[in-house]
Short mmCIF file of C-alpha atoms in Angstrom, two decimals:
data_model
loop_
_atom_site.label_atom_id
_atom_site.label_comp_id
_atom_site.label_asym_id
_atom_site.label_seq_id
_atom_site.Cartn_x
_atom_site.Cartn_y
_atom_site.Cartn_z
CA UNK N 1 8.41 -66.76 61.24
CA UNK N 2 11.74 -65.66 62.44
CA UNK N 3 12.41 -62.55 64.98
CA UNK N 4 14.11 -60.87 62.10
CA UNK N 5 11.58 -61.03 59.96
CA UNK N 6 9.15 -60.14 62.00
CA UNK N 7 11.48 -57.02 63.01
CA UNK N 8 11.78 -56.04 59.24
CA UNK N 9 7.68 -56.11 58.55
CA UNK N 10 7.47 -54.12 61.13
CA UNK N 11 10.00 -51.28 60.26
CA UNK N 12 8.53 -51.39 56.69
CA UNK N 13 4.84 -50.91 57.93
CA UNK N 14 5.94 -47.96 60.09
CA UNK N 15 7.82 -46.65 57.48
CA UNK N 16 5.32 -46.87 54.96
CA UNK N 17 2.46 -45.19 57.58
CA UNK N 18 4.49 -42.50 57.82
CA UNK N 19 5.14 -41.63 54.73
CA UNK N 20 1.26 -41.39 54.02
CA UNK N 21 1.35 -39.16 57.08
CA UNK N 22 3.74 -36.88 55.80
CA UNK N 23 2.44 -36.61 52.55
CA UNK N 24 -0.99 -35.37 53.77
CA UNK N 25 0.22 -33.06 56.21
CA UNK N 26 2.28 -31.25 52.83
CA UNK N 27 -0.94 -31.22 50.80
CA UNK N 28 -3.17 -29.80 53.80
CA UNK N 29 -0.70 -27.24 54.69
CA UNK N 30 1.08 -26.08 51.10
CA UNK N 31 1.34 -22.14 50.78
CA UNK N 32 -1.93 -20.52 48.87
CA UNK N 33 -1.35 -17.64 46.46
CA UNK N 34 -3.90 -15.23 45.03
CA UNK N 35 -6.08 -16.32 42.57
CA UNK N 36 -5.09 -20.08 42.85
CA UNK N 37 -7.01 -21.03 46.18
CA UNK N 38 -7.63 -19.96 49.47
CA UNK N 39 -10.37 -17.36 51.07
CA UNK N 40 -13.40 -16.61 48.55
CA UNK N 41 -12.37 -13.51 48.60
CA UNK N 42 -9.38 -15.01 46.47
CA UNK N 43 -11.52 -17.39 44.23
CA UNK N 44 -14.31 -14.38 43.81
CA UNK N 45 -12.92 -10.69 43.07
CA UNK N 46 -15.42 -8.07 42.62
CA UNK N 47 -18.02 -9.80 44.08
CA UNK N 48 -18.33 -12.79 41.91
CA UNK N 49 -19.15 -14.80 44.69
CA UNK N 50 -20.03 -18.76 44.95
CA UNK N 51 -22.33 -20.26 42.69
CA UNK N 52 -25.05 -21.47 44.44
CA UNK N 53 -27.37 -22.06 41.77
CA UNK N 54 -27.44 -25.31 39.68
CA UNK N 55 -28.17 -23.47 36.56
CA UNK N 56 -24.86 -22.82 33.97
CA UNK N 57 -26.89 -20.37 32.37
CA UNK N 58 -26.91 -17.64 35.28
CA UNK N 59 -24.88 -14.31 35.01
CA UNK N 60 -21.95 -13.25 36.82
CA UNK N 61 -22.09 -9.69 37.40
CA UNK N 62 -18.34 -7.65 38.97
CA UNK N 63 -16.11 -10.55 37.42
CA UNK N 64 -14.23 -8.38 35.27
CA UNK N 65 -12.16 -5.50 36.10
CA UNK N 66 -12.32 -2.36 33.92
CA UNK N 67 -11.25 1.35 34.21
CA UNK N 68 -15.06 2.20 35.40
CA UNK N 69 -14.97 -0.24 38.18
CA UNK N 70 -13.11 0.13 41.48
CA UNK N 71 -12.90 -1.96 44.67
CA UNK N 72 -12.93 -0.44 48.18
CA UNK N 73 -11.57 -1.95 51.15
CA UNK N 74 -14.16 -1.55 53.90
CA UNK N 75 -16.09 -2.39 56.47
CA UNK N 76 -17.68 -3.13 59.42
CA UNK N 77 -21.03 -5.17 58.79
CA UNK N 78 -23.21 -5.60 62.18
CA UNK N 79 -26.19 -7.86 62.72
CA UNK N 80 -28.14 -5.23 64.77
CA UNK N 81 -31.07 -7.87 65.08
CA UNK N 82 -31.60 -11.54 65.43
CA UNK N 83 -35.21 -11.53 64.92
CA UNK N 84 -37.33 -9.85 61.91
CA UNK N 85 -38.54 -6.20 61.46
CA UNK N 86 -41.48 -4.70 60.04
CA UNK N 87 -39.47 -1.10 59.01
CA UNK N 88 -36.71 1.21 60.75
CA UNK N 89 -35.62 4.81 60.67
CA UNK N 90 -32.26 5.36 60.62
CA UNK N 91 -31.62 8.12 63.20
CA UNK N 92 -28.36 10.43 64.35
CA UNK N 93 -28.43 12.64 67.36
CA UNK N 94 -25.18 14.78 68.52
CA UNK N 95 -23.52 12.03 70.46
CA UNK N 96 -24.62 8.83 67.70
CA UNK N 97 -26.41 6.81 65.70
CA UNK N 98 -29.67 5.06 66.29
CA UNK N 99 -31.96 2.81 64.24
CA UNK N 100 -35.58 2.69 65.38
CA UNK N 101 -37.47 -0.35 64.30
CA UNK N 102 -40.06 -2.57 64.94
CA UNK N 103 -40.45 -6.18 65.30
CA UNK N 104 -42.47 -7.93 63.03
CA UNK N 105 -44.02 -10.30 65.20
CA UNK N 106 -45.31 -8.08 68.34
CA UNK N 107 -45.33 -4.50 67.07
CA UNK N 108 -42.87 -3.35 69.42
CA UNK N 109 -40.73 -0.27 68.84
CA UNK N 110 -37.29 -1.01 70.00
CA UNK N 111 -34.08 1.62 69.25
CA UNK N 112 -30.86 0.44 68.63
CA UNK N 113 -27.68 1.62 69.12
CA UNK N 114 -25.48 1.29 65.82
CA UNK N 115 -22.24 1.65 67.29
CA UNK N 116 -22.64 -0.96 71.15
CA UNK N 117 -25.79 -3.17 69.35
CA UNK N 118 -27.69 -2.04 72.74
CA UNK N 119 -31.39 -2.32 71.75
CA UNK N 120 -33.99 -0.45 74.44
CA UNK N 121 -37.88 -0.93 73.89
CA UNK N 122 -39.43 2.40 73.05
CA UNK N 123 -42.98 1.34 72.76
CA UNK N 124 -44.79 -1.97 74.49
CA UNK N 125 -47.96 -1.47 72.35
CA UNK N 126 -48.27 -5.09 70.92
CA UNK N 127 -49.86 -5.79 67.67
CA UNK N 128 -49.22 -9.19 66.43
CA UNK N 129 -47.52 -10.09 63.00
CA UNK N 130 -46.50 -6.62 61.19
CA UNK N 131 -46.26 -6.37 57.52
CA UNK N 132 -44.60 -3.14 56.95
CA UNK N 133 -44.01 -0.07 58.80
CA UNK N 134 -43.51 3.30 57.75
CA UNK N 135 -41.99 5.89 59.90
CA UNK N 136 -43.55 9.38 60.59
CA UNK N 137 -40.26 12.49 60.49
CA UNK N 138 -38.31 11.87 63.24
CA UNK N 139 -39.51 8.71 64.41
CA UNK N 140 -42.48 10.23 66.42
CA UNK N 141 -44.93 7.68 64.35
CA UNK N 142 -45.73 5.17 62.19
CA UNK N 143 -48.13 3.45 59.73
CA UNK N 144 -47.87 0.21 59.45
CA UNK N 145 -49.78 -2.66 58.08
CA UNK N 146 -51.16 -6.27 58.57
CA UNK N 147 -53.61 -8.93 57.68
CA UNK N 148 -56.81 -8.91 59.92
CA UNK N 149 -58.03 -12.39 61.09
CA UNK N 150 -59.17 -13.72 57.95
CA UNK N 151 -56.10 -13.84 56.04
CA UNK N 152 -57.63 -11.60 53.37
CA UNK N 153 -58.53 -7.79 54.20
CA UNK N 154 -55.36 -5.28 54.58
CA UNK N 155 -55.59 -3.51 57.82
CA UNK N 156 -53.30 -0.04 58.11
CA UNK N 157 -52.69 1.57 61.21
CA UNK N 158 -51.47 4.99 61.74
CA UNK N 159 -50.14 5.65 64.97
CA UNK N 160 -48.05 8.15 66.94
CA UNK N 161 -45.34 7.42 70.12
CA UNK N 162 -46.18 9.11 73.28
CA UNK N 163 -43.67 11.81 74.77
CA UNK N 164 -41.61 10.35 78.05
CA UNK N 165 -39.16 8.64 78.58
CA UNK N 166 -39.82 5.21 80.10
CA UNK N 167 -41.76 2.81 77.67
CA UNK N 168 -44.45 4.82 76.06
CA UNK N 169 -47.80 3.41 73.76
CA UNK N 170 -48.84 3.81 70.46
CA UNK N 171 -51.59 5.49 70.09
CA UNK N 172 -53.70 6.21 66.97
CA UNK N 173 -56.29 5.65 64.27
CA UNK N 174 -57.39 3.08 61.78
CA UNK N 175 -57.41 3.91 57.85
CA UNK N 176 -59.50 2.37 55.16
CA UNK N 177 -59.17 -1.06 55.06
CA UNK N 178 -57.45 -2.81 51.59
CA UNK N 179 -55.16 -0.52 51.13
CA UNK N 180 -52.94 -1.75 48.67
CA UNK N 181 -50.10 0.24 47.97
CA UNK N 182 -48.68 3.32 50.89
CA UNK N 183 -45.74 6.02 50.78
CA UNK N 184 -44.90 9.10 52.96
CA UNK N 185 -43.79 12.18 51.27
CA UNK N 186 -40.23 13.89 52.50
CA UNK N 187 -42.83 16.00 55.51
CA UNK N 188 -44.99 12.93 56.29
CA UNK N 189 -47.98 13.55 53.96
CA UNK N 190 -49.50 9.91 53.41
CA UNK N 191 -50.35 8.93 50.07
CA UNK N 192 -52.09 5.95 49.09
CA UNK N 193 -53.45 3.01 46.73
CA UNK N 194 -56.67 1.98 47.82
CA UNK N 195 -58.99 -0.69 46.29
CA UNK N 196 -62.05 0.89 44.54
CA UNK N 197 -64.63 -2.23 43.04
CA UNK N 198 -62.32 -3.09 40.06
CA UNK N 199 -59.79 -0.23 40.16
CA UNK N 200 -58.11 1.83 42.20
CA UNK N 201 -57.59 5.52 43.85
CA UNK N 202 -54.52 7.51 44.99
CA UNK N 203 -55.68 9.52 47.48
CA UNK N 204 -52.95 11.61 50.06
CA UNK N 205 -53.91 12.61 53.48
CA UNK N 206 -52.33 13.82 56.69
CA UNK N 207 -51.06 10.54 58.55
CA UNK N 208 -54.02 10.64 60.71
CA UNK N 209 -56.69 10.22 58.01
CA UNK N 210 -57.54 14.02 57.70
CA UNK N 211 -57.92 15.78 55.14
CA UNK N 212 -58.22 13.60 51.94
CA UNK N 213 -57.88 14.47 48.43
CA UNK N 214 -58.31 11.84 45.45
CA UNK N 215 -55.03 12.81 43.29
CA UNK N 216 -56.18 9.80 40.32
CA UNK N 217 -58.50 7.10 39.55
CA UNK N 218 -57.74 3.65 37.68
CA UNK N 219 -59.27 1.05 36.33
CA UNK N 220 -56.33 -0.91 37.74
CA UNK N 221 -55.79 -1.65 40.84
CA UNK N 222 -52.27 -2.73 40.80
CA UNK N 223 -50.30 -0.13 41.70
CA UNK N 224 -47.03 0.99 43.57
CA UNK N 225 -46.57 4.33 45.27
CA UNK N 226 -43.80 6.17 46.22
CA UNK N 227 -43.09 10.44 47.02
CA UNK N 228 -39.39 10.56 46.07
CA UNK N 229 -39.75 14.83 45.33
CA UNK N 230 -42.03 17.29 47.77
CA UNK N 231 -45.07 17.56 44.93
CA UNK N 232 -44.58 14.38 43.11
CA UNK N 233 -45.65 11.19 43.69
CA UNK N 234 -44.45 8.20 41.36
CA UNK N 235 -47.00 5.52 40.26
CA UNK N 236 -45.82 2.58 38.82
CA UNK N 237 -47.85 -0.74 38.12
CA UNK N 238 -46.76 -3.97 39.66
CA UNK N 239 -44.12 -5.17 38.47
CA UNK N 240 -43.92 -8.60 36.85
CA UNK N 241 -41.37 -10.00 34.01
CA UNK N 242 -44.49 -11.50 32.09
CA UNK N 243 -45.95 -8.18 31.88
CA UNK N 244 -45.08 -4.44 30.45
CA UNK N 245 -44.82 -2.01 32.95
CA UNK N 246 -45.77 1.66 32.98
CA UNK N 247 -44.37 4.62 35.76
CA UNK N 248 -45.77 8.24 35.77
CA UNK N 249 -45.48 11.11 37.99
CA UNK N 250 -48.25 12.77 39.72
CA UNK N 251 -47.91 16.37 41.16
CA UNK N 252 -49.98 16.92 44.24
CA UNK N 253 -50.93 20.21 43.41
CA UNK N 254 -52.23 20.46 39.89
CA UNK N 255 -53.02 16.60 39.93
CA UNK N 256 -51.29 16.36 36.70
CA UNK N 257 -50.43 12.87 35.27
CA UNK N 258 -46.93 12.77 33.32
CA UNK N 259 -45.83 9.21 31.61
CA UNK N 260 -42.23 8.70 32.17
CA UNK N 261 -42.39 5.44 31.41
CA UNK N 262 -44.03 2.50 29.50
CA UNK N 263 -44.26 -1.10 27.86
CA UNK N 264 -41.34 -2.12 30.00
CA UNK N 265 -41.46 -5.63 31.02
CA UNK N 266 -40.92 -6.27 34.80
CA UNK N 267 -40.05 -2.77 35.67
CA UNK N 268 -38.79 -1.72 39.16
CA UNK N 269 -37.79 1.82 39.96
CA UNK N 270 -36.66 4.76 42.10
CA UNK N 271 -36.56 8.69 41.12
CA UNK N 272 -34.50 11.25 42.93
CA UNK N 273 -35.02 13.71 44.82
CA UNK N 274 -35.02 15.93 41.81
CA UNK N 275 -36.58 14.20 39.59
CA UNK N 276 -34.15 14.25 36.81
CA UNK N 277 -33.01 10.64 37.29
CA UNK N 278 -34.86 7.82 37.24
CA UNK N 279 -32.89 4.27 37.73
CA UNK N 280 -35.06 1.28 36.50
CA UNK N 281 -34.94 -2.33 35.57
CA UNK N 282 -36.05 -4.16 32.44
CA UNK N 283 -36.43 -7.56 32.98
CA UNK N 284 -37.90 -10.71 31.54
CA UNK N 285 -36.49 -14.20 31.18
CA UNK N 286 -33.26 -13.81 30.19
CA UNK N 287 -32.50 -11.61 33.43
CA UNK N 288 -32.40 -8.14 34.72
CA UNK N 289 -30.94 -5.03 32.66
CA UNK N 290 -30.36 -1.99 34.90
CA UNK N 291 -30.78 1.39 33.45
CA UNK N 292 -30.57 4.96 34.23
CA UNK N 293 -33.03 7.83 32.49
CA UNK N 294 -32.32 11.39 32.13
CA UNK N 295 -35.70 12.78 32.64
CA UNK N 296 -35.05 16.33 31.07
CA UNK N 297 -33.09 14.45 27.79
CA UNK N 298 -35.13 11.42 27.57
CA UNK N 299 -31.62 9.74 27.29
CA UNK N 300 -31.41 6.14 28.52
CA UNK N 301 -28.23 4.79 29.42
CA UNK N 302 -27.46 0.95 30.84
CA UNK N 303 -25.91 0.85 34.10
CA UNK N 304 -22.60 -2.11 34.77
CA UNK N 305 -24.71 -3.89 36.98
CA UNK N 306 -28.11 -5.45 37.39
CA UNK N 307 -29.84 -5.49 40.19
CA UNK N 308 -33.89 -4.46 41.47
CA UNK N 309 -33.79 -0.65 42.15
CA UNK N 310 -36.98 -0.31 44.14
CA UNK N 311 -35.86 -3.47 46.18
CA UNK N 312 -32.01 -2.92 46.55
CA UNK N 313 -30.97 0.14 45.86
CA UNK N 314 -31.17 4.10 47.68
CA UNK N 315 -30.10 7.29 46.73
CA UNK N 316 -26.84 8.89 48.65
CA UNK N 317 -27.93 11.62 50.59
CA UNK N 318 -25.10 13.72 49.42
CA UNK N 319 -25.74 13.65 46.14
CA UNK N 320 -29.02 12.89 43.58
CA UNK N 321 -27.10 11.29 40.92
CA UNK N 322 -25.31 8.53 43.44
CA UNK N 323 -26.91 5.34 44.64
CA UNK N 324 -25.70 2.34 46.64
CA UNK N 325 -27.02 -0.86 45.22
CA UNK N 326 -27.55 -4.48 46.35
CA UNK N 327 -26.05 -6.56 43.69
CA UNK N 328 -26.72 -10.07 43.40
CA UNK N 329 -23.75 -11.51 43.12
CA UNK N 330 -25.19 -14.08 40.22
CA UNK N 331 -28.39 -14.33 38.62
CA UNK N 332 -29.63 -17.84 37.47
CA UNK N 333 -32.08 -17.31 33.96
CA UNK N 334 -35.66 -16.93 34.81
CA UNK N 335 -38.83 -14.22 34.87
CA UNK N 336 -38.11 -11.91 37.02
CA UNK N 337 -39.02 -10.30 39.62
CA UNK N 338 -41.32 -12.96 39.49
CA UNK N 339 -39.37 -15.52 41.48
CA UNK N 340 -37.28 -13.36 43.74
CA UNK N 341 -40.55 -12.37 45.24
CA UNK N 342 -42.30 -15.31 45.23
CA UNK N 343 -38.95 -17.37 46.74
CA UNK N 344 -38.21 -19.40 44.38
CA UNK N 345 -34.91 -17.37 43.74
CA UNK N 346 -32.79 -16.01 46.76
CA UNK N 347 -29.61 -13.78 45.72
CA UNK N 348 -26.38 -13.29 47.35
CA UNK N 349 -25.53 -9.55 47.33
CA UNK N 350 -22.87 -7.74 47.55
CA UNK N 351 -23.03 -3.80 48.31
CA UNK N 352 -21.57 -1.36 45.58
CA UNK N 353 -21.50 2.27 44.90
CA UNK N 354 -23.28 3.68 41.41
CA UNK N 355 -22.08 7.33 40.20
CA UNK N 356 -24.27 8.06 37.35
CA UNK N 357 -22.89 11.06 35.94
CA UNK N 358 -19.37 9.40 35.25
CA UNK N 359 -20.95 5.34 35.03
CA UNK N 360 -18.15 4.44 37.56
CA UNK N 361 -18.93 1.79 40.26
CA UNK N 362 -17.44 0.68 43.58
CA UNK N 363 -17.79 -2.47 45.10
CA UNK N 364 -18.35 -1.58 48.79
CA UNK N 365 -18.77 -4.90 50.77
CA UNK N 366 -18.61 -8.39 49.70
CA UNK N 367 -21.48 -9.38 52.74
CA UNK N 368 -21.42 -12.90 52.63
CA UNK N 369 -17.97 -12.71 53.64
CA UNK N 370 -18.37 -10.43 56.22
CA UNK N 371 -21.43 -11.90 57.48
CA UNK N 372 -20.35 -15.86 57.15
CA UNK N 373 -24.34 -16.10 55.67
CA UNK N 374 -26.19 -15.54 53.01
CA UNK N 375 -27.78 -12.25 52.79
CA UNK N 376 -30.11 -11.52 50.21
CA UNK N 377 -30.93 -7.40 50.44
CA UNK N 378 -34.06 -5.75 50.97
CA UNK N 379 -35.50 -1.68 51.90
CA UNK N 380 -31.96 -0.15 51.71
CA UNK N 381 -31.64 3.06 53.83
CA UNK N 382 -28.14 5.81 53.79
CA UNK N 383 -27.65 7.69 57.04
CA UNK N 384 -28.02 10.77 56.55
CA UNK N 385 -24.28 11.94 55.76
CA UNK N 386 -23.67 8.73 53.76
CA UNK N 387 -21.72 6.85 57.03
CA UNK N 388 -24.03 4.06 56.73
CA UNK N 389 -26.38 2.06 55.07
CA UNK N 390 -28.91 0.01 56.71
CA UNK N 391 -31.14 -3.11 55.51
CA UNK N 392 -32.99 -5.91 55.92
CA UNK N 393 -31.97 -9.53 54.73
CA UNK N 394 -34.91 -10.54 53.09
CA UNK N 395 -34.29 -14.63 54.17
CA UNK N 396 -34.78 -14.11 57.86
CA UNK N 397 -36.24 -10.29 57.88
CA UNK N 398 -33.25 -9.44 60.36
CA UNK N 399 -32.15 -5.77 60.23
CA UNK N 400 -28.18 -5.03 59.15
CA UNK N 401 -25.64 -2.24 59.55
CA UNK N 402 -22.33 -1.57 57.40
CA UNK N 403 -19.97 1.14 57.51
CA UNK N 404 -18.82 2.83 54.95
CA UNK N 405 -16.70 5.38 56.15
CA UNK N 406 -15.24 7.46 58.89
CA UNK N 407 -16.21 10.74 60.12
#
């Protein structure tokens, strides 16, 4: 083979290499526009979020935009965190705000500083692998649960912090074992579900055990508990999507048993403070329907989005008829909240704002993007002048902050 020919294979094969070159380097680096590619904030407006379910038969919730439905530009989303809690109090003093909480797996109280992320240990009391924890007013207690060495029996604490200010103990006393079901009312009244042969009694007490008074018996046992208003107590049966559901309000002082609700599959709820809404969902297989009541019409209206108000959602304190809601971004068919709780379904919320009076909502924070995880949103809490709201993400327990406005 000649020199010249050899010269010209050679020019062609460079040639030809970088033309390939050049031609990936335009398709890796071409200008993105919105709505044709980019972030997934650009493929997903409103929340819409990545599918991450094989299923074709899920539901898109926030896809669409309509005169009810508004986007706001926020926030700052903090991991406050990196291991799993049993509860927190959000807390503000004059100078900032503070999240007490404890860690699941030792019992320790720990408070947090919201705005720096500095954590410093409040209590060293350890008890090992916490359930739940409820916090006494003010953070000056808690009652909190766990499984005693057999796997089986319920064990509920009720404890108090010691005054001082180095590291301090909890201190306290044991309540009936098998509880099934506990709440706090807005002064730290204890009410209860506790395990009674085949059924069950609500009973309220002071948080140290003193003091009882049986409010209702059951055949049932399965029941949910929460003190949303000062005299009332809501009872609702465990939810489940193969099942109807039925919620009622107890008052406290007359013992009176009102049905609000009944023969609603998989229902989850939350009152207000006033009692004159009640936000609930209907589910079954087909999905979640979110709805709002008007206790003093007995009008039922259905809300934009779906979503688990007991698990996801908490009132503003500002105002009784606005909530902030976890929304899962998609939800695949199925009985729910059958498989949310027992795993087989993990969501991908995003955080939006619910006015009922007017049925507008406001995205608030798309988290996944924010976070660069998944976060699936459990025990919502508002600060108490609506600056923040705090939770948990439910697939590593981990305790989250996001801002959603200035003072």
């Amino acid at each position: 083979m000649s020199r010249q020919t050899i010269i010209i294979i050679a020019v062609v094969f460079f040639l030809l290499v970088l033309g390939i070159v050049g031609i990936y380097y335009l398709q890796t680096n071409k200008t993105t526009t919105p709505g044709t590619s980019g972030s997934r904030f650009d493929f997903f407006p409103f929340g819409q979020g990545p599918n991450i379910f094989s299923s074709d038969t899920s539901s898109t919730q926030g896809s669409s935009t309509t005169e009810e439905t508004s986007f706001s530009s926020v926030q700052k989303l903090r991991q406050l965190t990196s291991v799993p809690v049993a509860g927190f109090l959000p807390l503000k003093d004059s100078q900032e705000y503070q999240v007490l909480y404890m860690e699941r797996a030792t019992g320790h109280v720990y408070s947090v500083s919201v705005s720096s992320g500095e954590a410093k240990r409040i209590s060293n009391t350890t008890i090992p692998k916490v359930q739940s924890a409820l916090w006494l007013p003010g953070g000056s207690g808690a009652v909190l649960q766990y499984l005693d060495t057999d796997e089986e029996s319920i064990v509920t604490f009720s404890g108090a912090i010691a005054t001082g200010t180095t590291e301090r103990e909890l201190a306290g006393t044991f309540l009936p074992r098998n509880i099934l079901s506990v709440t706090l009312s807005p002064g730290g009244t204890l009410a209860y579900v506790l395990e009674n042969g085949e059924g069950g009694d609500v009973t309220t007490s002071q948080p140290n055990g003193a003091k009882k008074t049986l409010l209702f018996s059951s055949p049932l046992k399965e029941w949910l508990v929460s003190w949303p208003a000062t005299s009332t107590i809501m009872l609702s049966s465990k939810p489940s999507g193969e099942t109807p559901g039925f919620l009622y309000f107890i008052n406290t002082t007359s013992k009176t048993l009102t049905s609000v609700l009944g023969n609603v599959p998989g229902l989850t709820a939350i009152a207000n403070r006033s009692l004159s809404r009640v936000v609930f969902a209907e589910s079954g297989y087909g999905g979640i329907s979110l709805k709002n009541l008007n206790t003093k019409t007995k009008e039922i209206a259905a809300l934009p989005l779906n979503t688990l108000p007991l698990e996801k959602c908490a009132w503003s304190t500002l105002s009784d008829t606005v909530l902030f809601c976890a929304v899962p971004a998609e939800i695949p068919e199925g009985t729910y909240p059958d498989l949310w709780y027992q795993g087989s379904v993990s969501f991908v919320d995003n955080l939006w704002k619910i006015e009922l009076d007017s049925g507008n909502s406001t995205l608030l924070g798309i988290l996944s993007d924010q976070s660069n995880t998944t976060i699936d949103v459990v025990d919502p809490s508002i600060s108490p002048d609506d600056r923040y709201v705090f939770f948990k993400n439910k697939n590593d327990g981990t305790l989250w902050s996001l801002e959603l406005g200035s003072e």
